[in-house]
Structure formats: structure tokens, C-alpha cells
mmCIF file of C-alpha atoms and ligand atoms in Angstrom:
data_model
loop_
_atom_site.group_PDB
_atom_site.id
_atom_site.type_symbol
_atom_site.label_atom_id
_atom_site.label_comp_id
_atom_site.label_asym_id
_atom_site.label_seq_id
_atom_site.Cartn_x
_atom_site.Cartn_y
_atom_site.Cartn_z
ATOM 1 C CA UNK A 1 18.030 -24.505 -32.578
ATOM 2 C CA UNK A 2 19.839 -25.576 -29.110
ATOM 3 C CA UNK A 3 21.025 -22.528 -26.750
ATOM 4 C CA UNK A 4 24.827 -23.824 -27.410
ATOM 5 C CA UNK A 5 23.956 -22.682 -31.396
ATOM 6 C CA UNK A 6 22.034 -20.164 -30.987
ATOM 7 C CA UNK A 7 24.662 -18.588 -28.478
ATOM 8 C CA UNK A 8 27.666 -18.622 -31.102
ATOM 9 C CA UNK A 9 25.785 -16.980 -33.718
ATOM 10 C CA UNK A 10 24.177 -13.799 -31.154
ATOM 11 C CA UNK A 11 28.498 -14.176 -30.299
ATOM 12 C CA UNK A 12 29.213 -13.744 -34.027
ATOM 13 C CA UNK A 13 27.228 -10.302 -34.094
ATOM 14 C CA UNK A 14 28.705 -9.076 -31.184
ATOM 15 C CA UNK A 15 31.907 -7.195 -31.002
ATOM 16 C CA UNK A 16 34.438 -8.622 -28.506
ATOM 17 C CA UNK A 17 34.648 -5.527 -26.091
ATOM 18 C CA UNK A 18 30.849 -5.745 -25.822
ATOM 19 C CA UNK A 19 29.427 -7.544 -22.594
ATOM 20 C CA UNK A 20 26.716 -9.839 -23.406
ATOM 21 C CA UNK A 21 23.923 -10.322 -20.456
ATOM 22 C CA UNK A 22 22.215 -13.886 -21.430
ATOM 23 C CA UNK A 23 18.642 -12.930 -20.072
ATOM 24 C CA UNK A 24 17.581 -16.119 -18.360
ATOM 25 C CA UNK A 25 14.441 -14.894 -16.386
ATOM 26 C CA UNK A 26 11.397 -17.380 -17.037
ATOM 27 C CA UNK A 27 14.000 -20.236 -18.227
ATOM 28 C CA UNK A 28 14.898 -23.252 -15.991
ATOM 29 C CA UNK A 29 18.046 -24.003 -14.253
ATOM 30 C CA UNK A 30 18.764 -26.911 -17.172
ATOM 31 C CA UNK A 31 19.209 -24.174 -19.613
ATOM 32 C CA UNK A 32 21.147 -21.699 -17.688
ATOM 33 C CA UNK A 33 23.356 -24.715 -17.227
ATOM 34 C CA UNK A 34 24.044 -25.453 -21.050
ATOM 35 C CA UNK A 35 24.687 -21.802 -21.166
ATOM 36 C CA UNK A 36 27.230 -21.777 -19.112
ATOM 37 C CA UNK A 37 28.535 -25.004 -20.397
ATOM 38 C CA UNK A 38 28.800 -22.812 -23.970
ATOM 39 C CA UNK A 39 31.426 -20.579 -22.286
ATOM 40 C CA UNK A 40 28.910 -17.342 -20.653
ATOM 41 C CA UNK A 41 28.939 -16.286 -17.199
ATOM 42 C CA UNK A 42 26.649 -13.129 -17.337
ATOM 43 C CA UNK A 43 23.042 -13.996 -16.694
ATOM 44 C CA UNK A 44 20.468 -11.399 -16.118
ATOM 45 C CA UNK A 45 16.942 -11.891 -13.809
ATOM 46 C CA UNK A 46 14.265 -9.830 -13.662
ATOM 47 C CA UNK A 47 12.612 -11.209 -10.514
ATOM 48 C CA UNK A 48 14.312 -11.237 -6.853
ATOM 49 C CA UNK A 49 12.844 -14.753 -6.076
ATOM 50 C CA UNK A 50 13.993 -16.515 -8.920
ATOM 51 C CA UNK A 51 17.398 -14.827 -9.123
ATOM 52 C CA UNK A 52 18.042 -15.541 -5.791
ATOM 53 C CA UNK A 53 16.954 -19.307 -5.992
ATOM 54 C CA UNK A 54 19.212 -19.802 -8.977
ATOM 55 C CA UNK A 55 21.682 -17.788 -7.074
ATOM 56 C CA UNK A 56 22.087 -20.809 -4.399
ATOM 57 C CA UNK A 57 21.561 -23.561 -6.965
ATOM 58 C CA UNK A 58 23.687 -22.588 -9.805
ATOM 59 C CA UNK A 59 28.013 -22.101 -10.316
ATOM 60 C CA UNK A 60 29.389 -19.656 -7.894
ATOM 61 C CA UNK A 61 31.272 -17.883 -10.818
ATOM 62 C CA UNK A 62 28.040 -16.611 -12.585
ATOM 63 C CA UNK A 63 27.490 -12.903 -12.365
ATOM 64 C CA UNK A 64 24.347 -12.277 -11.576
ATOM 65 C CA UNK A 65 22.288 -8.835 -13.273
ATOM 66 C CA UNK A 66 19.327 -7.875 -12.342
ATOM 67 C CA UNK A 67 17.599 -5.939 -14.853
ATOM 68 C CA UNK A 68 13.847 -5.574 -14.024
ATOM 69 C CA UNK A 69 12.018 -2.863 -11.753
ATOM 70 C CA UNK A 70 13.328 -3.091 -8.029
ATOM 71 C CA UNK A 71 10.902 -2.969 -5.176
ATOM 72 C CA UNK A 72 13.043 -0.948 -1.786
ATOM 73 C CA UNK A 73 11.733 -4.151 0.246
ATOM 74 C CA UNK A 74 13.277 -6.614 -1.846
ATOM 75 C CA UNK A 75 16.597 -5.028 -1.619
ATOM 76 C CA UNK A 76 18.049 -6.676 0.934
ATOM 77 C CA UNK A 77 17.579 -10.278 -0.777
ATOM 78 C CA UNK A 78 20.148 -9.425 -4.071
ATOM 79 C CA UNK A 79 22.527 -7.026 -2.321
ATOM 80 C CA UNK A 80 24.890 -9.612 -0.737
ATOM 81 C CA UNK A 81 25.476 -11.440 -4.349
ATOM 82 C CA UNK A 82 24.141 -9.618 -7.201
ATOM 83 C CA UNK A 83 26.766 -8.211 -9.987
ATOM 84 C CA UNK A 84 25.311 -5.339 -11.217
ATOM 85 C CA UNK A 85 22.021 -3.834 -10.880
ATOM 86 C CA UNK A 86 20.549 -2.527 -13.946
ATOM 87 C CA UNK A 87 16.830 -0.639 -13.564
ATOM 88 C CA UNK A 88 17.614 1.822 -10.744
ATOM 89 C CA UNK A 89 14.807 4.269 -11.475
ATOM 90 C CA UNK A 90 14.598 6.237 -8.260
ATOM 91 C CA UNK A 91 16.403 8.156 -5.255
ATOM 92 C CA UNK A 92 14.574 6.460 -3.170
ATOM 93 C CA UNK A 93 16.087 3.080 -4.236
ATOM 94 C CA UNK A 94 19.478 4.263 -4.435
ATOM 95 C CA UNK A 95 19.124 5.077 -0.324
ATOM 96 C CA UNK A 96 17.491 1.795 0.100
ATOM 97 C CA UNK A 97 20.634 0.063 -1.497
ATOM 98 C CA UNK A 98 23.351 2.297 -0.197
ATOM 99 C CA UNK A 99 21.956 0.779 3.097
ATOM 100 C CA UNK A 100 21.626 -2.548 2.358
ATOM 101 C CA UNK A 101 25.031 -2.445 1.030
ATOM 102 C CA UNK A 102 26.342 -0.997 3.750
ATOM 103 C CA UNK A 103 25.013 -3.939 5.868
ATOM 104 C CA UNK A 104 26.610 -6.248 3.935
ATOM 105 C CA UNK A 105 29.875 -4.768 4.165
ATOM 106 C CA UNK A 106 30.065 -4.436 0.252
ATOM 107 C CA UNK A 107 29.818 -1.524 -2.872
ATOM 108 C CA UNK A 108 27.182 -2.276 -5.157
ATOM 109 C CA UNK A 109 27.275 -1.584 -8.859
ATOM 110 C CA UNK A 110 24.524 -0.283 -10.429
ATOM 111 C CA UNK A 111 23.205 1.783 -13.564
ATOM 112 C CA UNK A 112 20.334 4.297 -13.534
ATOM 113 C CA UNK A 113 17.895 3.698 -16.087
ATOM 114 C CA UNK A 114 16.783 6.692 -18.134
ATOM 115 C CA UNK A 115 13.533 6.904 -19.923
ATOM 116 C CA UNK A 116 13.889 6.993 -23.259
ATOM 117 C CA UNK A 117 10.675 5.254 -24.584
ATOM 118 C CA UNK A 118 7.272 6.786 -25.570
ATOM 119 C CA UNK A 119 5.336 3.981 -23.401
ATOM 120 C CA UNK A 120 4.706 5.251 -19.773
ATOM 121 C CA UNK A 121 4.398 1.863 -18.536
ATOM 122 C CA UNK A 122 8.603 1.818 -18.555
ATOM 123 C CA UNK A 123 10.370 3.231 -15.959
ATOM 124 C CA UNK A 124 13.368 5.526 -15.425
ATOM 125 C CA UNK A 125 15.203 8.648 -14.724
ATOM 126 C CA UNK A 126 14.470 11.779 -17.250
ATOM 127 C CA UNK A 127 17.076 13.771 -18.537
ATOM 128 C CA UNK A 128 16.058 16.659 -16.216
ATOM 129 C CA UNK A 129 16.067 14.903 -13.266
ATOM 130 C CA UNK A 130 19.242 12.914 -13.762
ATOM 131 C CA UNK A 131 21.219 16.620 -14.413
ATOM 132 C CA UNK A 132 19.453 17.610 -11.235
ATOM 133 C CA UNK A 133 20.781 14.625 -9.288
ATOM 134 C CA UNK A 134 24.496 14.997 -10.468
ATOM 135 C CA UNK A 135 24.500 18.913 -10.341
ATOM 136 C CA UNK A 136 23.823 18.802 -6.976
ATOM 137 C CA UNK A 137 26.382 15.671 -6.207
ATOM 138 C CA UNK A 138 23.883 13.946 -4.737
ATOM 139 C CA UNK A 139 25.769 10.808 -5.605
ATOM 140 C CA UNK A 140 28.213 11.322 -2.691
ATOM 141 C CA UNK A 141 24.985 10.849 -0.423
ATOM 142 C CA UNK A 142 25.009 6.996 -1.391
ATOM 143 C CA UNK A 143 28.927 5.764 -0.416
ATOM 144 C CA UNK A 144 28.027 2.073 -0.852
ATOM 145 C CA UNK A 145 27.182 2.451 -4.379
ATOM 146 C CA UNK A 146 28.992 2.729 -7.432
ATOM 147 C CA UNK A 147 27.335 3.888 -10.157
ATOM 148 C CA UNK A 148 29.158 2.215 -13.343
ATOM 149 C CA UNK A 149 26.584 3.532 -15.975
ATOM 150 C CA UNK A 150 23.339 3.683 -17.726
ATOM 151 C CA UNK A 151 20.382 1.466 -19.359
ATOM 152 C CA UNK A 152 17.613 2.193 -21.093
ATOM 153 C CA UNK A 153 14.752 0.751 -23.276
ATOM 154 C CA UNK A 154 13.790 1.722 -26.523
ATOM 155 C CA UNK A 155 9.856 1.678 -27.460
ATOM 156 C CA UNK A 156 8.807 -1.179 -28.210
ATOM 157 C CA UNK A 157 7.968 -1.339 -32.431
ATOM 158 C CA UNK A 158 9.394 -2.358 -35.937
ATOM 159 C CA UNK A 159 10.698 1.292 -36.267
ATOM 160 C CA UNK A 160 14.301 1.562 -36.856
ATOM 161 C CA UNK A 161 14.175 5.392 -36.866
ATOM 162 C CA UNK A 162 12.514 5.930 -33.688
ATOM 163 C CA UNK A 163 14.372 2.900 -32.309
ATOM 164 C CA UNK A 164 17.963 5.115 -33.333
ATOM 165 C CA UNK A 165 16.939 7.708 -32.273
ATOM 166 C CA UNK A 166 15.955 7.070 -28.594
ATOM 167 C CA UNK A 167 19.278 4.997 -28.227
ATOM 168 C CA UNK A 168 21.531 7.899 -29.786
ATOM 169 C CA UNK A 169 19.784 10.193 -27.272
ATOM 170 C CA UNK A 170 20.959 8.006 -24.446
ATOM 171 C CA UNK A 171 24.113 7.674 -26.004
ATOM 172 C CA UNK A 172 24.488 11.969 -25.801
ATOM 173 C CA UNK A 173 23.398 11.839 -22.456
ATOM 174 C CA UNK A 174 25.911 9.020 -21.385
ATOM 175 C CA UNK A 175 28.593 10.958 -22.572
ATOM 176 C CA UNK A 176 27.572 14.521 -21.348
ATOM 177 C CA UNK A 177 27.365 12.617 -17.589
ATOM 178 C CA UNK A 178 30.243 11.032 -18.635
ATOM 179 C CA UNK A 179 32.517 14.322 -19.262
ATOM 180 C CA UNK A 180 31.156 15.811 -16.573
ATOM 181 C CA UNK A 181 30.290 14.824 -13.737
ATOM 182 C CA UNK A 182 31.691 11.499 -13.955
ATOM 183 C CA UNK A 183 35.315 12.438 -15.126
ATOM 184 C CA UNK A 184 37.172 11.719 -12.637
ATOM 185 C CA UNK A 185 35.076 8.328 -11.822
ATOM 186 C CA UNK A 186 36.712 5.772 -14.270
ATOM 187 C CA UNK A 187 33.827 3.455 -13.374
ATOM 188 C CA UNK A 188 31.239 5.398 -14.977
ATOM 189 C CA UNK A 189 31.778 3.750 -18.322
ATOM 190 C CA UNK A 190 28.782 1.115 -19.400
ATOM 191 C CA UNK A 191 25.892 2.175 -21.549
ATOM 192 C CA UNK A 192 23.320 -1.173 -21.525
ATOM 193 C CA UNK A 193 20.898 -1.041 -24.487
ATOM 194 C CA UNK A 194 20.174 -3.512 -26.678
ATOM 195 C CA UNK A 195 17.795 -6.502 -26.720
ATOM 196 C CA UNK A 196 17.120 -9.288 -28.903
ATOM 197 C CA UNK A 197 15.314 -7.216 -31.643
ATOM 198 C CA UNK A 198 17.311 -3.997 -31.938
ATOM 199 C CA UNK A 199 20.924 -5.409 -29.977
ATOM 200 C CA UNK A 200 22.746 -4.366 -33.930
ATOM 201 C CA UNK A 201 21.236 -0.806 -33.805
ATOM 202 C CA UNK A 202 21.870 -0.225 -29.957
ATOM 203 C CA UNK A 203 25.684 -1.111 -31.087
ATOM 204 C CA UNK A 204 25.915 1.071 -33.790
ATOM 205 C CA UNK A 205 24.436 3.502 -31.211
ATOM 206 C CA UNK A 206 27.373 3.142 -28.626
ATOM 207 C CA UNK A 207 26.479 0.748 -26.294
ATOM 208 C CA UNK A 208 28.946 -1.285 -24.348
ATOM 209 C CA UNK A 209 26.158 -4.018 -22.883
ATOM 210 C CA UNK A 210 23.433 -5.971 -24.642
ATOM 211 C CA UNK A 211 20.808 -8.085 -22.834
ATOM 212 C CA UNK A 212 19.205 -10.727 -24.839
ATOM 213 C CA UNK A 213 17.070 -13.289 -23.925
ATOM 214 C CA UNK A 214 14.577 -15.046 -26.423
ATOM 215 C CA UNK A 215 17.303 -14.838 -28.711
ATOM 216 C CA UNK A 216 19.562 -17.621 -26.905
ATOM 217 C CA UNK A 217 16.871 -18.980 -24.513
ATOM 218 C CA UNK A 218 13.680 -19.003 -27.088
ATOM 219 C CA UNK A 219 10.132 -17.244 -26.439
ATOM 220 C CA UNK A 220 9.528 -17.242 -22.380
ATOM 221 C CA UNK A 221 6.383 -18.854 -21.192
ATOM 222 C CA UNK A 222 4.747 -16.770 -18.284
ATOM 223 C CA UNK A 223 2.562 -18.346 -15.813
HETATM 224 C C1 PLP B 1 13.348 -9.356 -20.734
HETATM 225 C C2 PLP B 1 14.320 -8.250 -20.870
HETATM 226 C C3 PLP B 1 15.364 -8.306 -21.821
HETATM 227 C C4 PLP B 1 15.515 -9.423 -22.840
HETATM 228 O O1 PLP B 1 14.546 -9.312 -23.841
HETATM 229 P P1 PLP B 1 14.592 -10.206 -25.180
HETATM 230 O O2 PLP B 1 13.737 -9.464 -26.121
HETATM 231 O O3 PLP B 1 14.051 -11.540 -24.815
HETATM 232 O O4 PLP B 1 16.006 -10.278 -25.623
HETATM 233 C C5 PLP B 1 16.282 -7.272 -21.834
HETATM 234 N N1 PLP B 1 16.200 -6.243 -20.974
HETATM 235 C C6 PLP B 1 15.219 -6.150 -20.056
HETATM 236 C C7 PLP B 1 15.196 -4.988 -19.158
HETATM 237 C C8 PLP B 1 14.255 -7.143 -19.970
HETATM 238 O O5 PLP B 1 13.283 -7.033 -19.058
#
């Protein structure tokens, strides 16, 4: 199957109002390009290097996403260009992008990630913590930022019902910021969840974003 096919069928289960994020990380230039070719301008990265390389080589209309863990010190290399950042796990990376933002004279938009899995290897805001962040307005602290959402993963298994069940608890706790804390910020409005094995459950759970990657691109080969 070529990308250009296998993109009109993932665009067949897909309802129009839903962004799709082609996950390119791990895939060369060549195929970003027949990608784009195909009509998509959303890719998503998961590493700072390669984004940022592909960033320079590739169409200037591409929206770039990052969507993998963040390291503060690498900041300062997406910030000028990037489109949305997805994985913001931590205060202290919200100040270290507020200020990197700042330098570069523009607001970023990003999404916290919650933790919604049962693995402790994935990263993210709890509910506890995120309540305790936008109790206490702490959002007003980061002026450079705009925070347009949130993203989560769901454990990784075959297990629809545990699968549902972590994405409809995001869902309740998008809405509860949504209503709110974030009422009168119109930009608070993306949920991302969704990947190439449980995208059609993640949109029957509410979610406005789906990142998929082996799906278009094929299996990723990591060196
Ligand atoms: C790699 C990755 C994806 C895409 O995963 P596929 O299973 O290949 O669709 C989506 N989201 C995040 C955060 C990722 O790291």
C-alpha cells in the first residue's frame, strides 16, 4: 500500500471537523513529501533534531507538531516554528517555553498531556495536579503561551474497555477544564487522542485530534 492510499482510507474514517496529525517521526523526507503531495499539511515529530531538520528542508506551509517528551534545553530549537506542542508534562516546561517564546517575539500553542495510562513509563499531568494548576490561575504566570487543549495516551493493549475508558476519563476532564476555568478562553478547545490502533474509539470518545503514524507511513525502523 503507497502513503497516497493508505492516506484516503485513514481520511475515510475520519470525520471532517477532526484534525488529522500524519506522524512522520522515523520516516524520510521522500515520504513526508508524497504526503503532502496527497493534500496533508499537519505532520507531527517526536524528536527536536529531526523536526527541526525537516523544518528547513521541507514546504514552508507544513505545520509542524511536536508530540514526544520535551527536554527545557531543547526548547529554544522548536519555539520559533513549531505549530503546536503536544506532550507538555510539567511547570517547569511551561516557564521554559513562556521564555523562549517570549524571545522570539511569538505565543506558542500547546496542550498539557494528562496521564491517563497504567504504564509509568508515560508521562503527564494527573488530574490533581492539573485542578491545582488552574485553581490557582497559574496559567496567567506563562503570557507567551496559549494553552489550546489536552492529549493523552491510552495504555498500550488489545483492550477496548480499558482503552474507553481512559479516553472517556480525559474526555470528563477536558470538559470540566473546559467549563471552568477555560470559559472565557475560546482557544481551549482540542482534545488529541487517538493513534493508529484505537484513533475510532478515541473519536467516539470526543476527541477533536488524532495522530497516526504507522498507519499512513508503515512500521518505523529505529536505529
Ligand atoms: C508515535 C506516536 C504516535 C503515532 O503512533 P502510531 O501507532 O504509529 O499511529 C502518536 N502519538 C504519539 C505521542 C507518538 O509518540
Amino acid at each position: 500500500m503507497s502513503i497516497t492510499s493508505n492516506i484516503a482510507n485513514i481520511r475515510k474514517q475520519i470525520p471532517q471537523q477532526i484534525k488529522l496529525v500524519c506522524v512522520s517521526k522515523f520516516h524520510p523526507d521522500d515520504a513526508i513529501v508524497e504526503a503532502y503531495n496527497a493534500g496533508e499539511r499537519v505532520f507531527g515529530e517526536s524528536k527536536v533534531q529531526e523536526m527541526t531538520g525537516k523544518y528547513e528542508r521541507l514546504p514552508k506551509d507544513i505545520e509542524w507538531h511536536f508530540i514526544g517528551h520535551l527536554q527545557s534545553n531543547k526548547v529554544k530549537y522548536i519555539v520559533p516554528y513549531v505549530s503546536l506542542i503536544h506532550g507538555v508534562d510539567s511547570e517547569k516546561l511551561l516557564v521554559e517555553i513562556d521564555k523562549q517564546a517570549h524571545k522570539a517575539g511569538r505565543i506558542v500553542n500547546c496542550l498539557l498531556q494528562v496521564h491517563i495510562a497504567t504504564e509509568e513509563t508515560k508521562f503527564g499531568f494527573d488530574e490533581t495536579e492539573l485542578l491545582d494548576f488552574c485553581q490557582n490561575n497559574r496559567i496567567k504566570n506563562y503570557p507567551n503561551v496559549q494553552i489550546c487543549g489536552l492529549m493523552g495516551m491510552a495504555t498500550f493493549c488489545s483492550d477496548k474497555n480499558i482503552i474507553e475508558s481512559e479516553f472517556k476519563q480525559l474526555k470528563n476532564i477536558f470538559e470540566k477544564l473546559k467549563s471552568v476555568y477555560f470559559v472565557q478562553n475560546q482557544s481551549f478547545d482540542q482534545l488529541s487522542m487517538g493513534m493508529s490502533d484505537d484513533f475510532s474509539i478515541a473519536i467516539e470518545c470526543g476527541s477533536t485530534m488524532v495522530r497516526i503514524g504507522s498507519s499512513i507511513f508503515g512500521s518505523r525502523i529505529y536505529n
